mmCIF file of C-alpha atoms and ligand atoms in Angstrom:
data_model
loop_
_atom_site.group_PDB
_atom_site.id
_atom_site.type_symbol
_atom_site.label_atom_id
_atom_site.label_comp_id
_atom_site.label_asym_id
_atom_site.label_seq_id
_atom_site.Cartn_x
_atom_site.Cartn_y
_atom_site.Cartn_z
ATOM 1 C CA MET A 1 110.701 68.311 108.203
ATOM 2 C CA GLU A 2 108.512 68.814 105.119
ATOM 3 C CA ASN A 3 110.219 68.596 101.752
ATOM 4 C CA TYR A 4 109.787 72.311 101.147
ATOM 5 C CA GLN A 5 111.784 72.385 97.912
ATOM 6 C CA LYS A 6 109.609 69.743 96.303
ATOM 7 C CA ILE A 7 106.394 71.371 97.493
ATOM 8 C CA ILE A 8 107.258 74.892 96.313
ATOM 9 C CA ASN A 9 108.508 73.562 92.950
ATOM 10 C CA SER A 10 105.284 71.737 92.378
ATOM 11 C CA ILE A 11 102.966 74.649 93.321
ATOM 12 C CA TYR A 12 105.161 76.984 91.260
ATOM 13 C CA SER A 13 104.842 74.917 88.124
ATOM 14 C CA ASN A 14 101.059 74.554 88.631
ATOM 15 C CA LEU A 15 100.673 78.315 88.902
ATOM 16 C CA LYS A 16 103.272 79.473 86.398
ATOM 17 C CA ASN A 17 100.875 79.404 83.479
ATOM 18 C CA VAL A 18 97.632 80.152 85.289
ATOM 19 C CA THR A 19 95.920 83.228 83.801
ATOM 20 C CA ASP A 20 96.638 86.175 86.036
ATOM 21 C CA THR A 21 93.726 88.609 86.182
ATOM 22 C CA GLY A 22 95.751 91.147 88.180
ATOM 23 C CA LYS A 23 97.373 94.423 87.080
ATOM 24 C CA VAL A 24 100.825 95.846 87.791
ATOM 25 C CA ALA A 25 100.645 98.985 90.007
ATOM 26 C CA ASP A 26 101.408 101.895 87.711
ATOM 27 C CA TYR A 27 100.218 104.767 89.908
ATOM 28 C CA ILE A 28 103.893 104.848 90.874
ATOM 29 C CA PRO A 29 105.213 105.217 87.284
ATOM 30 C CA GLU A 30 108.526 103.478 87.961
ATOM 31 C CA LEU A 31 106.730 100.315 89.179
ATOM 32 C CA GLY A 32 104.861 100.177 85.855
ATOM 33 C CA ASN A 33 108.183 99.332 84.147
ATOM 34 C CA ILE A 34 108.541 95.983 85.949
ATOM 35 C CA SER A 35 107.919 92.869 83.866
ATOM 36 C CA PRO A 36 104.624 91.272 84.995
ATOM 37 C CA ASP A 37 106.080 87.808 84.333
ATOM 38 C CA ASN A 38 108.452 87.866 87.294
ATOM 39 C CA PHE A 39 107.528 85.106 89.713
ATOM 40 C CA GLY A 40 109.682 83.995 92.626
ATOM 41 C CA VAL A 41 109.311 82.179 95.926
ATOM 42 C CA ASN A 42 111.615 81.658 98.879
ATOM 43 C CA ILE A 43 111.158 80.021 102.231
ATOM 44 C CA THR A 44 113.623 80.319 105.122
ATOM 45 C CA THR A 45 113.182 78.127 108.190
ATOM 46 C CA ILE A 46 114.082 79.332 111.691
ATOM 47 C CA ASP A 47 117.211 77.165 111.533
ATOM 48 C CA LYS A 48 118.132 79.201 108.418
ATOM 49 C CA LYS A 49 117.591 76.570 105.736
ATOM 50 C CA SER A 50 116.537 78.319 102.548
ATOM 51 C CA PHE A 51 114.586 76.991 99.552
ATOM 52 C CA GLY A 52 113.847 79.044 96.444
ATOM 53 C CA VAL A 53 112.219 78.731 93.052
ATOM 54 C CA GLY A 54 111.862 81.031 90.008
ATOM 55 C CA ASP A 55 112.946 84.678 90.336
ATOM 56 C CA PHE A 56 113.734 84.389 94.030
ATOM 57 C CA ASN A 57 117.078 86.174 93.663
ATOM 58 C CA LYS A 58 115.891 89.266 91.775
ATOM 59 C CA LYS A 59 115.503 92.543 93.667
ATOM 60 C CA PHE A 60 112.129 94.264 93.701
ATOM 61 C CA SER A 61 110.527 97.179 95.478
ATOM 62 C CA ILE A 62 109.142 95.928 98.764
ATOM 63 C CA GLN A 63 106.759 98.912 99.155
ATOM 64 C CA SER A 64 104.316 98.381 102.054
ATOM 65 C CA ILE A 65 106.215 95.356 103.364
ATOM 66 C CA SER A 66 108.623 98.007 104.714
ATOM 67 C CA LYS A 67 105.824 99.061 107.086
ATOM 68 C CA ILE A 68 106.742 96.051 109.276
ATOM 69 C CA LEU A 69 110.324 97.280 109.502
ATOM 70 C CA THR A 70 109.497 100.909 110.306
ATOM 71 C CA LEU A 71 106.988 99.709 112.911
ATOM 72 C CA THR A 72 109.570 97.386 114.474
ATOM 73 C CA LEU A 73 112.162 100.139 114.857
ATOM 74 C CA ALA A 74 109.576 102.619 116.163
ATOM 75 C CA TYR A 75 108.284 100.045 118.680
ATOM 76 C CA GLN A 76 111.854 99.368 119.810
ATOM 77 C CA LEU A 77 112.544 103.088 120.318
ATOM 78 C CA GLU A 78 109.182 104.317 121.577
ATOM 79 C CA GLY A 79 107.722 101.325 123.452
ATOM 80 C CA GLU A 80 104.031 101.147 124.378
ATOM 81 C CA THR A 81 103.364 104.896 124.063
ATOM 82 C CA LEU A 82 103.490 104.292 120.295
ATOM 83 C CA TRP A 83 99.878 103.077 120.494
ATOM 84 C CA LYS A 84 98.705 106.553 121.509
ATOM 85 C CA ARG A 85 99.630 107.694 117.997
ATOM 86 C CA VAL A 86 98.365 104.722 115.956
ATOM 87 C CA ASP A 87 95.679 102.136 116.712
ATOM 88 C CA VAL A 88 95.702 98.345 116.214
ATOM 89 C CA GLU A 89 92.287 97.806 114.609
ATOM 90 C CA PRO A 90 91.592 96.507 111.092
ATOM 91 C CA SER A 91 90.435 99.373 108.884
ATOM 92 C CA GLY A 92 88.295 97.424 106.387
ATOM 93 C CA ASN A 93 89.294 100.107 103.877
ATOM 94 C CA PRO A 94 91.839 100.412 101.056
ATOM 95 C CA PHE A 95 95.486 101.022 101.995
ATOM 96 C CA ASN A 96 95.450 104.634 100.791
ATOM 97 C CA SER A 97 92.057 105.682 102.178
ATOM 98 C CA LEU A 98 91.559 109.016 103.960
ATOM 99 C CA LEU A 99 87.977 108.251 104.941
ATOM 100 C CA GLN A 100 88.317 107.234 108.597
ATOM 101 C CA LEU A 101 90.889 109.841 109.570
ATOM 102 C CA GLU A 102 88.279 112.578 109.898
ATOM 103 C CA ALA A 103 86.090 110.625 112.341
ATOM 104 C CA ASP A 104 89.119 109.192 114.177
ATOM 105 C CA LEU A 105 90.689 112.650 114.646
ATOM 106 C CA GLY A 106 93.897 111.826 112.817
ATOM 107 C CA ILE A 107 94.687 108.572 114.657
ATOM 108 C CA PRO A 108 95.211 105.938 111.925
ATOM 109 C CA ARG A 109 93.458 102.602 112.467
ATOM 110 C CA ASN A 110 96.679 100.582 112.266
ATOM 111 C CA PRO A 111 100.361 100.851 111.279
ATOM 112 C CA PHE A 112 99.981 98.813 108.049
ATOM 113 C CA ILE A 113 97.840 101.252 106.084
ATOM 114 C CA ASN A 114 99.543 104.300 104.565
ATOM 115 C CA ALA A 115 98.186 106.704 107.190
ATOM 116 C CA GLY A 116 99.568 104.549 110.019
ATOM 117 C CA ALA A 117 102.962 104.084 108.387
ATOM 118 C CA ILE A 118 103.259 107.835 107.794
ATOM 119 C CA VAL A 119 102.680 108.467 111.531
ATOM 120 C CA VAL A 120 105.235 105.744 112.363
ATOM 121 C CA CYS A 121 107.742 107.526 110.075
ATOM 122 C CA ASP A 122 107.051 110.742 111.997
ATOM 123 C CA VAL A 123 107.752 108.942 115.300
ATOM 124 C CA LEU A 124 111.054 107.666 113.864
ATOM 125 C CA ILE A 125 112.091 111.122 112.686
ATOM 126 C CA SER A 126 111.613 112.376 116.260
ATOM 127 C CA HIS A 127 114.005 109.677 117.520
ATOM 128 C CA LEU A 128 116.678 109.591 114.806
ATOM 129 C CA GLN A 129 119.291 112.141 113.735
ATOM 130 C CA ASN A 130 119.560 110.837 110.217
ATOM 131 C CA PRO A 131 116.428 108.723 109.648
ATOM 132 C CA LYS A 132 117.156 107.338 106.144
ATOM 133 C CA ASP A 133 120.683 106.198 107.034
ATOM 134 C CA GLU A 134 119.783 104.882 110.474
ATOM 135 C CA PHE A 135 116.735 102.986 109.228
ATOM 136 C CA LEU A 136 118.813 101.366 106.484
ATOM 137 C CA ALA A 137 121.501 100.473 109.037
ATOM 138 C CA PHE A 138 118.800 98.872 111.225
ATOM 139 C CA CYS A 139 117.538 96.750 108.283
ATOM 140 C CA ARG A 140 121.096 95.714 107.446
ATOM 141 C CA GLU A 141 121.779 94.749 111.027
ATOM 142 C CA ILE A 142 118.685 92.623 111.619
ATOM 143 C CA SER A 143 119.204 90.767 108.338
ATOM 144 C CA ASN A 144 123.019 90.693 108.568
ATOM 145 C CA ASN A 145 122.965 91.917 104.965
ATOM 146 C CA ASN A 146 124.922 94.968 103.852
ATOM 147 C CA GLU A 147 123.553 94.704 100.314
ATOM 148 C CA LEU A 148 120.240 96.313 101.237
ATOM 149 C CA LYS A 149 119.565 99.646 99.506
ATOM 150 C CA TYR A 150 116.832 102.116 98.644
ATOM 151 C CA ASN A 151 115.896 102.432 94.983
ATOM 152 C CA GLU A 152 116.417 106.123 94.255
ATOM 153 C CA LYS A 153 114.375 106.051 91.030
ATOM 154 C CA VAL A 154 111.357 104.455 92.717
ATOM 155 C CA ALA A 155 111.538 106.900 95.647
ATOM 156 C CA GLN A 156 111.685 109.919 93.312
ATOM 157 C CA SER A 157 108.939 108.519 91.090
ATOM 158 C CA GLU A 158 106.588 108.154 94.048
ATOM 159 C CA LYS A 159 107.573 111.537 95.453
ATOM 160 C CA LYS A 160 106.490 113.194 92.214
ATOM 161 C CA THR A 161 103.113 111.439 92.077
ATOM 162 C CA GLY A 162 102.284 110.750 95.734
ATOM 163 C CA TYR A 163 99.288 113.109 95.843
ATOM 164 C CA ARG A 164 97.155 111.006 98.183
ATOM 165 C CA ASN A 165 99.993 110.418 100.632
ATOM 166 C CA ILE A 166 100.819 114.130 100.580
ATOM 167 C CA ALA A 167 97.166 114.975 101.281
ATOM 168 C CA MET A 168 97.045 112.366 104.029
ATOM 169 C CA CYS A 169 100.150 113.632 105.796
ATOM 170 C CA ASN A 170 98.807 117.210 105.754
ATOM 171 C CA PHE A 171 95.419 116.032 106.998
ATOM 172 C CA ILE A 172 96.950 114.112 109.923
ATOM 173 C CA LYS A 173 99.136 117.109 110.750
ATOM 174 C CA SER A 174 95.990 119.247 111.011
ATOM 175 C CA PHE A 175 94.954 117.014 113.958
ATOM 176 C CA GLY A 176 98.393 117.368 115.554
ATOM 177 C CA ASN A 177 99.417 113.724 115.011
ATOM 178 C CA ILE A 178 102.414 114.626 112.817
ATOM 179 C CA LYS A 179 105.064 116.465 114.846
ATOM 180 C CA ASN A 180 107.772 117.020 112.245
ATOM 181 C CA ASP A 181 107.967 118.858 108.958
ATOM 182 C CA ILE A 182 105.615 117.396 106.307
ATOM 183 C CA GLU A 183 108.361 117.361 103.655
ATOM 184 C CA ASP A 184 110.732 115.388 105.892
ATOM 185 C CA VAL A 185 108.073 112.844 106.881
ATOM 186 C CA LEU A 186 106.977 112.190 103.290
ATOM 187 C CA ASP A 187 110.528 112.014 101.959
ATOM 188 C CA PHE A 188 111.396 109.418 104.610
ATOM 189 C CA TYR A 189 108.157 107.464 103.979
ATOM 190 C CA PHE A 190 108.765 107.311 100.196
ATOM 191 C CA TYR A 191 112.336 106.119 100.716
ATOM 192 C CA THR A 192 111.293 103.360 103.132
ATOM 193 C CA CYS A 193 108.775 102.108 100.521
ATOM 194 C CA SER A 194 111.491 102.063 97.841
ATOM 195 C CA LEU A 195 113.685 99.555 99.717
ATOM 196 C CA GLU A 196 114.657 96.734 97.384
ATOM 197 C CA MET A 197 115.057 93.106 98.335
ATOM 198 C CA THR A 198 114.911 89.665 96.797
ATOM 199 C CA CYS A 199 112.449 87.013 97.966
ATOM 200 C CA GLN A 200 115.344 85.320 99.734
ATOM 201 C CA GLU A 201 116.430 88.498 101.521
ATOM 202 C CA LEU A 202 112.848 89.205 102.551
ATOM 203 C CA SER A 203 112.261 85.773 103.994
ATOM 204 C CA GLN A 204 115.503 86.167 105.990
ATOM 205 C CA ILE A 205 114.893 89.640 107.365
ATOM 206 C CA PHE A 206 111.648 88.621 109.092
ATOM 207 C CA LEU A 207 113.052 85.628 110.956
ATOM 208 C CA PHE A 208 112.969 87.747 114.115
ATOM 209 C CA LEU A 209 109.156 87.474 113.973
ATOM 210 C CA ALA A 210 109.243 83.694 113.531
ATOM 211 C CA ASN A 211 111.905 82.773 116.055
ATOM 212 C CA ASP A 212 111.503 83.674 119.750
ATOM 213 C CA ASP A 213 115.233 83.168 120.304
ATOM 214 C CA PHE A 214 116.390 85.316 117.382
ATOM 215 C CA ILE A 215 119.414 87.513 118.064
ATOM 216 C CA THR A 216 121.346 89.657 115.590
ATOM 217 C CA GLN A 217 124.959 89.046 114.606
ATOM 218 C CA ARG A 218 125.912 91.544 117.320
ATOM 219 C CA GLY A 219 124.060 89.461 119.912
ATOM 220 C CA LYS A 220 121.040 91.759 120.299
ATOM 221 C CA ARG A 221 117.345 90.921 120.443
ATOM 222 C CA VAL A 222 115.210 92.890 117.977
ATOM 223 C CA LEU A 223 111.985 92.883 120.033
ATOM 224 C CA THR A 224 110.789 91.297 123.251
ATOM 225 C CA MET A 225 108.701 88.120 122.815
ATOM 226 C CA SER A 226 105.586 90.052 123.720
ATOM 227 C CA GLN A 227 106.321 92.780 121.160
ATOM 228 C CA ALA A 228 106.952 90.203 118.397
ATOM 229 C CA LYS A 229 103.689 88.451 119.277
ATOM 230 C CA ARG A 230 101.871 91.763 119.003
ATOM 231 C CA ILE A 231 103.328 92.604 115.603
ATOM 232 C CA ASN A 232 102.311 89.156 114.313
ATOM 233 C CA ALA A 233 98.790 89.767 115.658
ATOM 234 C CA ILE A 234 98.497 93.086 113.815
ATOM 235 C CA LEU A 235 99.870 91.416 110.657
ATOM 236 C CA LEU A 236 97.175 88.760 110.846
ATOM 237 C CA THR A 237 94.350 91.245 111.336
ATOM 238 C CA CYS A 238 95.582 94.190 109.227
ATOM 239 C CA GLY A 239 98.379 93.072 106.862
ATOM 240 C CA PHE A 240 96.225 93.000 103.729
ATOM 241 C CA TYR A 241 94.019 96.077 104.271
ATOM 242 C CA ASP A 242 90.407 95.295 103.334
ATOM 243 C CA GLU A 243 91.440 91.805 102.313
ATOM 244 C CA SER A 244 92.945 90.828 105.674
ATOM 245 C CA GLY A 245 89.994 88.589 106.522
ATOM 246 C CA GLU A 246 90.268 86.869 103.149
ATOM 247 C CA PHE A 247 94.003 86.227 103.639
ATOM 248 C CA ALA A 248 93.408 84.721 107.101
ATOM 249 C CA PHE A 249 90.540 82.676 105.639
ATOM 250 C CA ARG A 250 92.517 81.336 102.672
ATOM 251 C CA VAL A 251 96.104 81.255 103.951
ATOM 252 C CA GLY A 252 95.925 81.474 107.747
ATOM 253 C CA LEU A 253 99.273 83.118 108.534
ATOM 254 C CA PRO A 254 100.332 86.592 109.683
ATOM 255 C CA GLY A 255 101.590 88.398 106.593
ATOM 256 C CA LYS A 256 102.045 91.604 104.657
ATOM 257 C CA SER A 257 101.791 92.635 101.032
ATOM 258 C CA GLY A 258 103.226 95.503 99.010
ATOM 259 C CA VAL A 259 102.201 97.066 95.692
ATOM 260 C CA GLY A 260 105.527 95.906 94.212
ATOM 261 C CA GLY A 261 103.855 92.468 94.154
ATOM 262 C CA GLY A 262 105.591 90.918 97.147
ATOM 263 C CA ILE A 263 103.932 89.074 100.010
ATOM 264 C CA VAL A 264 105.683 87.904 103.176
ATOM 265 C CA ALA A 265 104.029 85.398 105.500
ATOM 266 C CA ILE A 266 105.313 84.220 108.861
ATOM 267 C CA HIS A 267 104.753 80.939 110.610
ATOM 268 C CA PRO A 268 105.770 81.520 114.254
ATOM 269 C CA ASP A 269 108.327 78.895 115.379
ATOM 270 C CA GLU A 270 108.769 77.530 111.845
ATOM 271 C CA PHE A 271 109.514 79.744 108.823
ATOM 272 C CA CYS A 272 109.088 82.885 106.765
ATOM 273 C CA ILE A 273 107.947 82.629 103.169
ATOM 274 C CA THR A 274 107.991 85.272 100.433
ATOM 275 C CA VAL A 275 106.246 85.229 97.068
ATOM 276 C CA TRP A 276 106.760 87.868 94.378
ATOM 277 C CA SER A 277 104.473 88.288 91.375
ATOM 278 C CA PRO A 278 103.833 91.916 90.328
ATOM 279 C CA LYS A 279 100.238 91.723 89.099
ATOM 280 C CA LEU A 280 97.865 92.861 91.838
ATOM 281 C CA ASN A 281 94.214 92.094 92.484
ATOM 282 C CA LYS A 282 91.667 94.861 93.067
ATOM 283 C CA LYS A 283 92.668 95.221 96.720
ATOM 284 C CA GLY A 284 96.323 95.854 95.811
ATOM 285 C CA ASN A 285 97.600 92.399 96.817
ATOM 286 C CA SER A 286 99.564 90.071 94.512
ATOM 287 C CA TYR A 287 97.099 87.824 92.690
ATOM 288 C CA LYS A 288 99.432 84.858 92.295
ATOM 289 C CA GLY A 289 101.061 85.520 95.660
ATOM 290 C CA MET A 290 97.752 84.879 97.435
ATOM 291 C CA LEU A 291 97.057 81.791 95.308
ATOM 292 C CA PHE A 292 100.527 80.401 95.947
ATOM 293 C CA LEU A 293 100.301 80.846 99.699
ATOM 294 C CA GLU A 294 96.833 79.341 99.852
ATOM 295 C CA GLN A 295 98.074 76.226 98.083
ATOM 296 C CA PHE A 296 101.255 76.165 100.178
ATOM 297 C CA THR A 297 99.570 76.221 103.600
ATOM 298 C CA THR A 298 97.081 73.643 102.351
ATOM 299 C CA ALA A 299 99.779 71.286 101.042
ATOM 300 C CA THR A 300 101.885 71.585 104.205
ATOM 301 C CA ALA A 301 98.994 71.918 106.695
ATOM 302 C CA SER A 302 100.830 74.979 107.998
ATOM 303 C CA SER A 303 98.097 77.507 108.630
ATOM 304 C CA ILE A 304 98.307 78.596 112.285
ATOM 305 C CA PHE A 305 94.708 77.449 112.730
HETATM 306 N N1 LIG B 401 104.401 103.357 98.501
HETATM 307 C C1 LIG B 401 103.071 102.838 98.353
HETATM 308 C C2 LIG B 401 102.056 103.953 98.611
HETATM 309 O O1 LIG B 401 102.233 104.698 99.524
HETATM 310 C C3 LIG B 401 102.867 101.694 99.301
HETATM 311 C C4 LIG B 401 101.488 101.108 99.214
HETATM 312 C C5 LIG B 401 101.461 99.602 99.270
HETATM 313 O O2 LIG B 401 102.424 98.908 99.024
HETATM 314 N N2 LIG B 401 100.282 99.078 99.521
HETATM 315 O O3 LIG B 401 101.100 104.083 97.919
#
């Protein structure tokens, strides 16, 4: 096995003092209070060996990375009919764009842009009695980690300022692709985005996408092999919005970013890796996170290509 600790330490120290041209997301006011200097990395292998460097044990808001978790639970509950409500095509547009919804009659291009995740939240509300509690219980179960929590302040902060998401949810409802009450769907969506995790927790929770044989502590599979393969495929093509091509080109792994500055990348059959650095590039993806992962897959020859 590669000496992961040595490799991540060395890339980390190369990048630590590199000038970061990114900006912390402050359109959610509470995220603007995070120190831009946080920088952490953690890798967990499918045999559960974990290697971390920097701020890998500090909690942060996972934001859009939660879209993988809501999709996973919705796919588990709804099965293939889910794809009638949300497509699996790259959007080539920013994560919060409303542009294509008009032409596409309220069917979001994929589950990893805001529009798609909002529809997925609606699907979950139709299946669950108490969506916030049951979704959190699902995350705790698949990661065997009872420490996971929503960040109330972040959820409320986004709720107060989430004008585009509110517009989007109403717009989709006008096409009939939101079945539940707008207020309930948005409240649930904002809470899922506010989930907090450390780099280490994040690289552990996604092992079910890296390991075909993954079962939870209670002996249950999370997804079938075919479903996990499909989620990885959508991550590769859509995980970074209109920078998904660039991420595949530079890093070459399925992955997902969030405006909290986290990026998760998955190497099927080998590992999950998380990088956290809050300053974002113009596409809303962590500037140093992308750089780190590019250097990491180069140093370890671990792109899937
Ligand atoms: N909560 C954020 C939003 O809806 C998530 C976006 C992201 O992380 N890209 O704007």
